[in-house]
C-alpha positions as a printed NumPy array, in Angstrom:
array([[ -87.54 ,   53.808,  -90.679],
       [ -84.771,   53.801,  -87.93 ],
       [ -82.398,   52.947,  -90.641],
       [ -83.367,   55.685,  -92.768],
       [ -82.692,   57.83 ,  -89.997],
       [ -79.787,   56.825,  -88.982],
       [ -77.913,   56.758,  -92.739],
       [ -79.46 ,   60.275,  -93.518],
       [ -78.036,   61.89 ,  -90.205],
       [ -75.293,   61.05 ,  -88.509],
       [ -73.844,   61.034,  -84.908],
       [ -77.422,   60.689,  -83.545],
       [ -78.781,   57.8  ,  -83.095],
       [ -80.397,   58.451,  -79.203],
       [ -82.928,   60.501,  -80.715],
       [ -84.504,   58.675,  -83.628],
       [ -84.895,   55.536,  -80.924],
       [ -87.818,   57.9  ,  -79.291],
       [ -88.836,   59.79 ,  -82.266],
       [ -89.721,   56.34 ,  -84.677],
       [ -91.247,   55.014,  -81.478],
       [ -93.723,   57.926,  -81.169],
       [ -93.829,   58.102,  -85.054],
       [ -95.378,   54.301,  -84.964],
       [ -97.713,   55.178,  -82.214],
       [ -98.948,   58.494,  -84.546],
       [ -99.026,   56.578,  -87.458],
       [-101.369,   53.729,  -86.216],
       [-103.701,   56.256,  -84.822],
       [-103.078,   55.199,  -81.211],
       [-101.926,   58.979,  -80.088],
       [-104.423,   61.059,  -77.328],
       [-106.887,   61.969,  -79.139],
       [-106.525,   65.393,  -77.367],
       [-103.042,   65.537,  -78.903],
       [-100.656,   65.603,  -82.104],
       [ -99.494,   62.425,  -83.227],
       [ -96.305,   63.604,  -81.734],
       [ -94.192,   66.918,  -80.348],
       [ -90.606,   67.418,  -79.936],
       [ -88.24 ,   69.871,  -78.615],
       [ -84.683,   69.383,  -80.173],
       [ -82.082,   70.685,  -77.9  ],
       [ -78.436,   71.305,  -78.774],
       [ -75.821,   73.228,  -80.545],
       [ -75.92 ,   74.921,  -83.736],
       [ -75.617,   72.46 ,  -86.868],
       [ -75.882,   68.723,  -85.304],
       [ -79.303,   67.718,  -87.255],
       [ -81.99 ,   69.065,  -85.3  ],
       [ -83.635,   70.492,  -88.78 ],
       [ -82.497,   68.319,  -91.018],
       [ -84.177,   65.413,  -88.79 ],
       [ -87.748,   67.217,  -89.138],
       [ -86.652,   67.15 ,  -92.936],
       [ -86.014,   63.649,  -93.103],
       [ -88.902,   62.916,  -91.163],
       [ -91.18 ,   64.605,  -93.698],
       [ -89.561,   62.998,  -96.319],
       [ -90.254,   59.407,  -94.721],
       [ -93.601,   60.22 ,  -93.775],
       [ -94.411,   61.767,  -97.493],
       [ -96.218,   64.618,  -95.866],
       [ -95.438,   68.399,  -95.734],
       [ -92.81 ,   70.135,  -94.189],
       [ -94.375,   73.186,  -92.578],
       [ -91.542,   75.588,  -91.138],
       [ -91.457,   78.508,  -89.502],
       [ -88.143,   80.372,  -88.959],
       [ -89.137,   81.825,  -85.714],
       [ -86.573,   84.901,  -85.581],
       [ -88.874,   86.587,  -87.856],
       [ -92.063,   86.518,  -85.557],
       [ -91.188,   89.114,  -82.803],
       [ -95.175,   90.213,  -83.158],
       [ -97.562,   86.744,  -82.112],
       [-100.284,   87.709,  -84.36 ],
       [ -98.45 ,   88.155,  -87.548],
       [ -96.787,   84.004,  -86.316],
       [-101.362,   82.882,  -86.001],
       [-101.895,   84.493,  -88.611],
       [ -98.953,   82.94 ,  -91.373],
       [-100.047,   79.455,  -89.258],
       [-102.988,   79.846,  -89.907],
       [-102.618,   80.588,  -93.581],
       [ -99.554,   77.795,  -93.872],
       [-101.82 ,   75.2  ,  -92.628],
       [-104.767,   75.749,  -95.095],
       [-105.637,   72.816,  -97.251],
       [-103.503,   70.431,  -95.694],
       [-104.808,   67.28 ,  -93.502],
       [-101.418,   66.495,  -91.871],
       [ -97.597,   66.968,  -92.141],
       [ -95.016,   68.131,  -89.666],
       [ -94.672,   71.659,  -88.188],
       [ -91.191,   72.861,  -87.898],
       [ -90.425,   75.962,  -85.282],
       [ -86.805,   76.908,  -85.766],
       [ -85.105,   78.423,  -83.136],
       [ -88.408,   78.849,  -81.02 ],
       [ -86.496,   80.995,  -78.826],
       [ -86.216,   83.908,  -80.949],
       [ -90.004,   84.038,  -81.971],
       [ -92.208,   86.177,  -79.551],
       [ -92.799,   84.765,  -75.833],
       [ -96.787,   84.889,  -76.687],
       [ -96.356,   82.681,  -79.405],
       [ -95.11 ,   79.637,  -76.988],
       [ -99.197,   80.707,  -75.494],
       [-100.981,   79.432,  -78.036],
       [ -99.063,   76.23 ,  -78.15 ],
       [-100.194,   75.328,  -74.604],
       [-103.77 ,   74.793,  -76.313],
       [-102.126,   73.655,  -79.485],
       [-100.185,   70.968,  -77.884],
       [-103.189,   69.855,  -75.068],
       [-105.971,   70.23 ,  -77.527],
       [-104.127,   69.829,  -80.853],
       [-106.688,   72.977,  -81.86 ],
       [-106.313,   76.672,  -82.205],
       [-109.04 ,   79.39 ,  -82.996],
       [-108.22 ,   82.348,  -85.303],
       [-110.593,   84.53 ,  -86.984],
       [-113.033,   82.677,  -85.472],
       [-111.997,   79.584,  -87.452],
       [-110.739,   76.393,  -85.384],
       [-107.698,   75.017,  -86.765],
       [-107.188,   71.4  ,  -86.06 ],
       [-103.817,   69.51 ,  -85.592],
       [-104.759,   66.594,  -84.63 ],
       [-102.791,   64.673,  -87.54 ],
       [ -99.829,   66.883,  -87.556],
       [ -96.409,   66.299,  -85.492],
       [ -94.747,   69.349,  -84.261],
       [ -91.135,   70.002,  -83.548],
       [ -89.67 ,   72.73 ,  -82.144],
       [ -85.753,   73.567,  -81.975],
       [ -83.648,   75.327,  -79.75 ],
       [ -79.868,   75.931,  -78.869],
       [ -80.302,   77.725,  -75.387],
       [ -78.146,   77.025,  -73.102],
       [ -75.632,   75.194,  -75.741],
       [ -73.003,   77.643,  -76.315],
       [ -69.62 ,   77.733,  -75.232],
       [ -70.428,   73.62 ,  -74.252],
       [ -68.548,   71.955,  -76.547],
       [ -65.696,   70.667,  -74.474],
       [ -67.842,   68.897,  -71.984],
       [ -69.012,   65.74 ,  -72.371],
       [ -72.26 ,   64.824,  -73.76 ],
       [ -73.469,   63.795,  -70.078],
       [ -72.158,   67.513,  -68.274],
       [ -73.46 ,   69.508,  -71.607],
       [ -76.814,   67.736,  -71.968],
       [ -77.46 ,   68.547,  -68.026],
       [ -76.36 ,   72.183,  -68.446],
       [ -79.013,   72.643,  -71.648],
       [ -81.725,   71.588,  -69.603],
       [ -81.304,   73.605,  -66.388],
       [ -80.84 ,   76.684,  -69.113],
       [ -84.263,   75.521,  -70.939],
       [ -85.848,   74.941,  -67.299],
       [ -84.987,   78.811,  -66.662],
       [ -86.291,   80.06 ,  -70.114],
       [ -89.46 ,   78.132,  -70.837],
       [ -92.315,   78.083,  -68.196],
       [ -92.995,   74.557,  -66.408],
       [ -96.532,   74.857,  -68.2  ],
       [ -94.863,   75.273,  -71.4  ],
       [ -92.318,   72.279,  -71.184],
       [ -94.941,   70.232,  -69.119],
       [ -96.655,   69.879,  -72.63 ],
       [ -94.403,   67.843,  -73.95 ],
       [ -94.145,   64.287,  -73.387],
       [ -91.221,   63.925,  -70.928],
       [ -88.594,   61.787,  -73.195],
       [ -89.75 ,   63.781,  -76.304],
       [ -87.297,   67.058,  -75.156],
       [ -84.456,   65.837,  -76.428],
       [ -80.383,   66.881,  -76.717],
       [ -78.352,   66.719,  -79.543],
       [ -74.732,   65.586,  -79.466],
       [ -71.782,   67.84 ,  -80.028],
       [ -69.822,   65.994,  -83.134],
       [ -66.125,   64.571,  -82.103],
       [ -63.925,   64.444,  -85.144],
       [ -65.11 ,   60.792,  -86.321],
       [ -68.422,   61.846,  -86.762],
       [ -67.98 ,   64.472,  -88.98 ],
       [ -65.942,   62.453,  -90.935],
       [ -68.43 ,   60.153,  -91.369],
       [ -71.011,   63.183,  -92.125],
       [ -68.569,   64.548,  -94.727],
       [ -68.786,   61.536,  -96.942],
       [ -72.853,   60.883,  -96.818],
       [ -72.542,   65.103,  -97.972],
       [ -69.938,   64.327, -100.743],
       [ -71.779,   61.715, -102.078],
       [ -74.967,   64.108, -102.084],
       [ -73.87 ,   66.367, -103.432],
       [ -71.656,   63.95 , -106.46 ],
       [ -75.288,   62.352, -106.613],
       [ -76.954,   66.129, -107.072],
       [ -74.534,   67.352, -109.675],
       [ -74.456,   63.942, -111.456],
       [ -78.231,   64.811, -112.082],
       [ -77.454,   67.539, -114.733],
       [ -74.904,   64.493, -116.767],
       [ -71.832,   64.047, -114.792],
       [ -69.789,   61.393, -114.156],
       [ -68.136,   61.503, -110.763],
       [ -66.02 ,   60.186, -108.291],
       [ -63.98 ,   61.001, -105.361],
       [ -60.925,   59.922, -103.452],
       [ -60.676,   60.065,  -99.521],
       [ -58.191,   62.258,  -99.493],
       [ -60.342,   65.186,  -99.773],
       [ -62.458,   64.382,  -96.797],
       [ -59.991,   65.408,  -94.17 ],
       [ -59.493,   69.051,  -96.095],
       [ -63.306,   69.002,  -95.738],
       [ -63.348,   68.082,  -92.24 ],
       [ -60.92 ,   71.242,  -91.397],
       [ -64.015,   73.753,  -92.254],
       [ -65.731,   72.236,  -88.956],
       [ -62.742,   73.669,  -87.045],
       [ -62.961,   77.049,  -88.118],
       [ -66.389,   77.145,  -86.246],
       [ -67.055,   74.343,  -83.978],
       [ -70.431,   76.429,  -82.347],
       [ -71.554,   75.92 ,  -86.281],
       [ -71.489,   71.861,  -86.012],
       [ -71.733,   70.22 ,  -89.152],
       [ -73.526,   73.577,  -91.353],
       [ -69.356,   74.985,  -92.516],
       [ -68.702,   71.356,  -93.739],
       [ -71.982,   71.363,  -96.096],
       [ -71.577,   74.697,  -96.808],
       [ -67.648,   74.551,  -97.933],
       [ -68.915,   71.235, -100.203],
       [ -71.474,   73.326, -102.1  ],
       [ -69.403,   75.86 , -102.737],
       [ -65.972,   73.597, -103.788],
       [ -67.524,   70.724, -105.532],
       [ -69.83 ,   72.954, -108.195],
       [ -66.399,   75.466, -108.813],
       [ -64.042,   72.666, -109.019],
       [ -65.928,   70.926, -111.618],
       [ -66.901,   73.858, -113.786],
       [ -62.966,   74.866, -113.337],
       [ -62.107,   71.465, -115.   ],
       [ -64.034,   72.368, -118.072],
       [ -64.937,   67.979, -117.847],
       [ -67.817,   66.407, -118.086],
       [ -66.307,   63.249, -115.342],
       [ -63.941,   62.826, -113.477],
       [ -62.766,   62.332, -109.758],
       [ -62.484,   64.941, -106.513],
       [ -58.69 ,   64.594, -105.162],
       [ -56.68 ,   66.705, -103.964],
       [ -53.956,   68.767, -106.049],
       [ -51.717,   71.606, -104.949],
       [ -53.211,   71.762, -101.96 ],
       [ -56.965,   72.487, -103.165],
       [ -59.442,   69.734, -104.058],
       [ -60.053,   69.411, -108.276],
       [ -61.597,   67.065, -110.311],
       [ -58.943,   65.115, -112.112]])
């Protein structure tokens, strides 16, 4: 599993160390019994993997992804209430809370039961997560951080999150499960540009075509990530989507290979 991890996102290998080790302890039932199997909170800019790890997680795991994009719950009872409803029928998977942040302060309330009792009441109906693992994500504090080093920025996110979230809040959380993201430096998004071009060659391929690429496109990719470097990785994947599907249907072929040609990447 710490393979997976580490070939499905890059530049991060700190954090799936502590989140497979917690993942084995879930998995062979030896969590509190009070508890989760397992809760996070991803620190970190914009755009380094803190999603796309709950995704992969999921994915490994073969259980649900449960998310919750928390800048639409400013009112707490509407967030119980869609939690409630989200987690009907299923027996375990992982609960993703984007941006926890930007949901309503109440909501962080209920998780001090949630995440000491893995339990919640609503409607008068107890809700149990025992068999779930919650992560939450954040990018407080991480702004305007990028030129420090991981050490400096990772010290400067957590005396930000220690002003925001209540000690009772954070003291819910297993103490090396809050955990920083990296900032990428130019050879890791170079390395994260090819696993996305051959994703996304491997996701067109699926509708019968034939496709290559040359490595001279990856460095035009890799200029996207310095339009925006608060973005991270998310204008790299974004500019591949949107060149790779308009190059090929542009070409009017059915194969072929991504290169570079007057300046713009083509298939050839």
């Amino acid at each position: 599993m710490l393979k997976e991890f580490k070939k499905r996102v890059i530049g991060q290998d700190h954090i799936f160390n502590t989140v497979c080790s917690y993942i084995k302890i879930g998995e062979a039932g030896l969590a509190p019994d009070n508890e989760p199997r397992g809760a996070f909170l991803f620190l970190g800019p914009t755009g380094t993997g803190k999603t796309e790890t709950a995704k992969v997680m999921a994915d490994l795991l073969a259980v649900p992804l449960i998310r919750f994009d928390m800048s639409e719950y400013s009112n707490p009872t509407k967030w119980l209430n869609d939690f409630a409803f989200k987690l009907e029928g299923k027996e375990k998977g992982i609960i993703l809370l984007d941006e926890i942040e930007k949901g309503a302060k109440e909501i962080m309330d209920y998780f001090l039961q949630i995440l000491s009792e893995a339990k919640i009441t609503v409607d008068r109906k107890e809700r149990n997560v025992r068999n779930f693992y919650i992560i939450m994500t954040s990018n407080i504090g991480s702004k305007n951080l990028l030129d420090q080093n991981f050490k400096e920025m990772k010290f400067t996110v957590e005396i930000r999150v220690r002003g925001y979230f209540r000690p009772e809040f954070l003291g819910r959380f297993h103490r090396n499960c809050i955990l920083c993201f990296k900032p990428f430096d130019y050879d890791t998004i170079t390395e994260i540009a090819h696993l996305k071009v051959r994703q996304e060659i491997k996701r067109l391929e699926t509708h019968g075509y034939s496709l290559t690429y040359s490595e001279t496109i990856i460095p035009k990719l890799v200029f996207y990530v310095s339009l925006d470097r608060d973005l991270g990785a998310r204008p790299l994947v974004q500019a591949i989507q949107e060149i790779f599907p308009a190059a090929l249907l542009d070409s009017g072929k059915k194969s072929g290979r991504f290169d570079v040609r007057n300046g713009h990447i083509a298939l050839l």
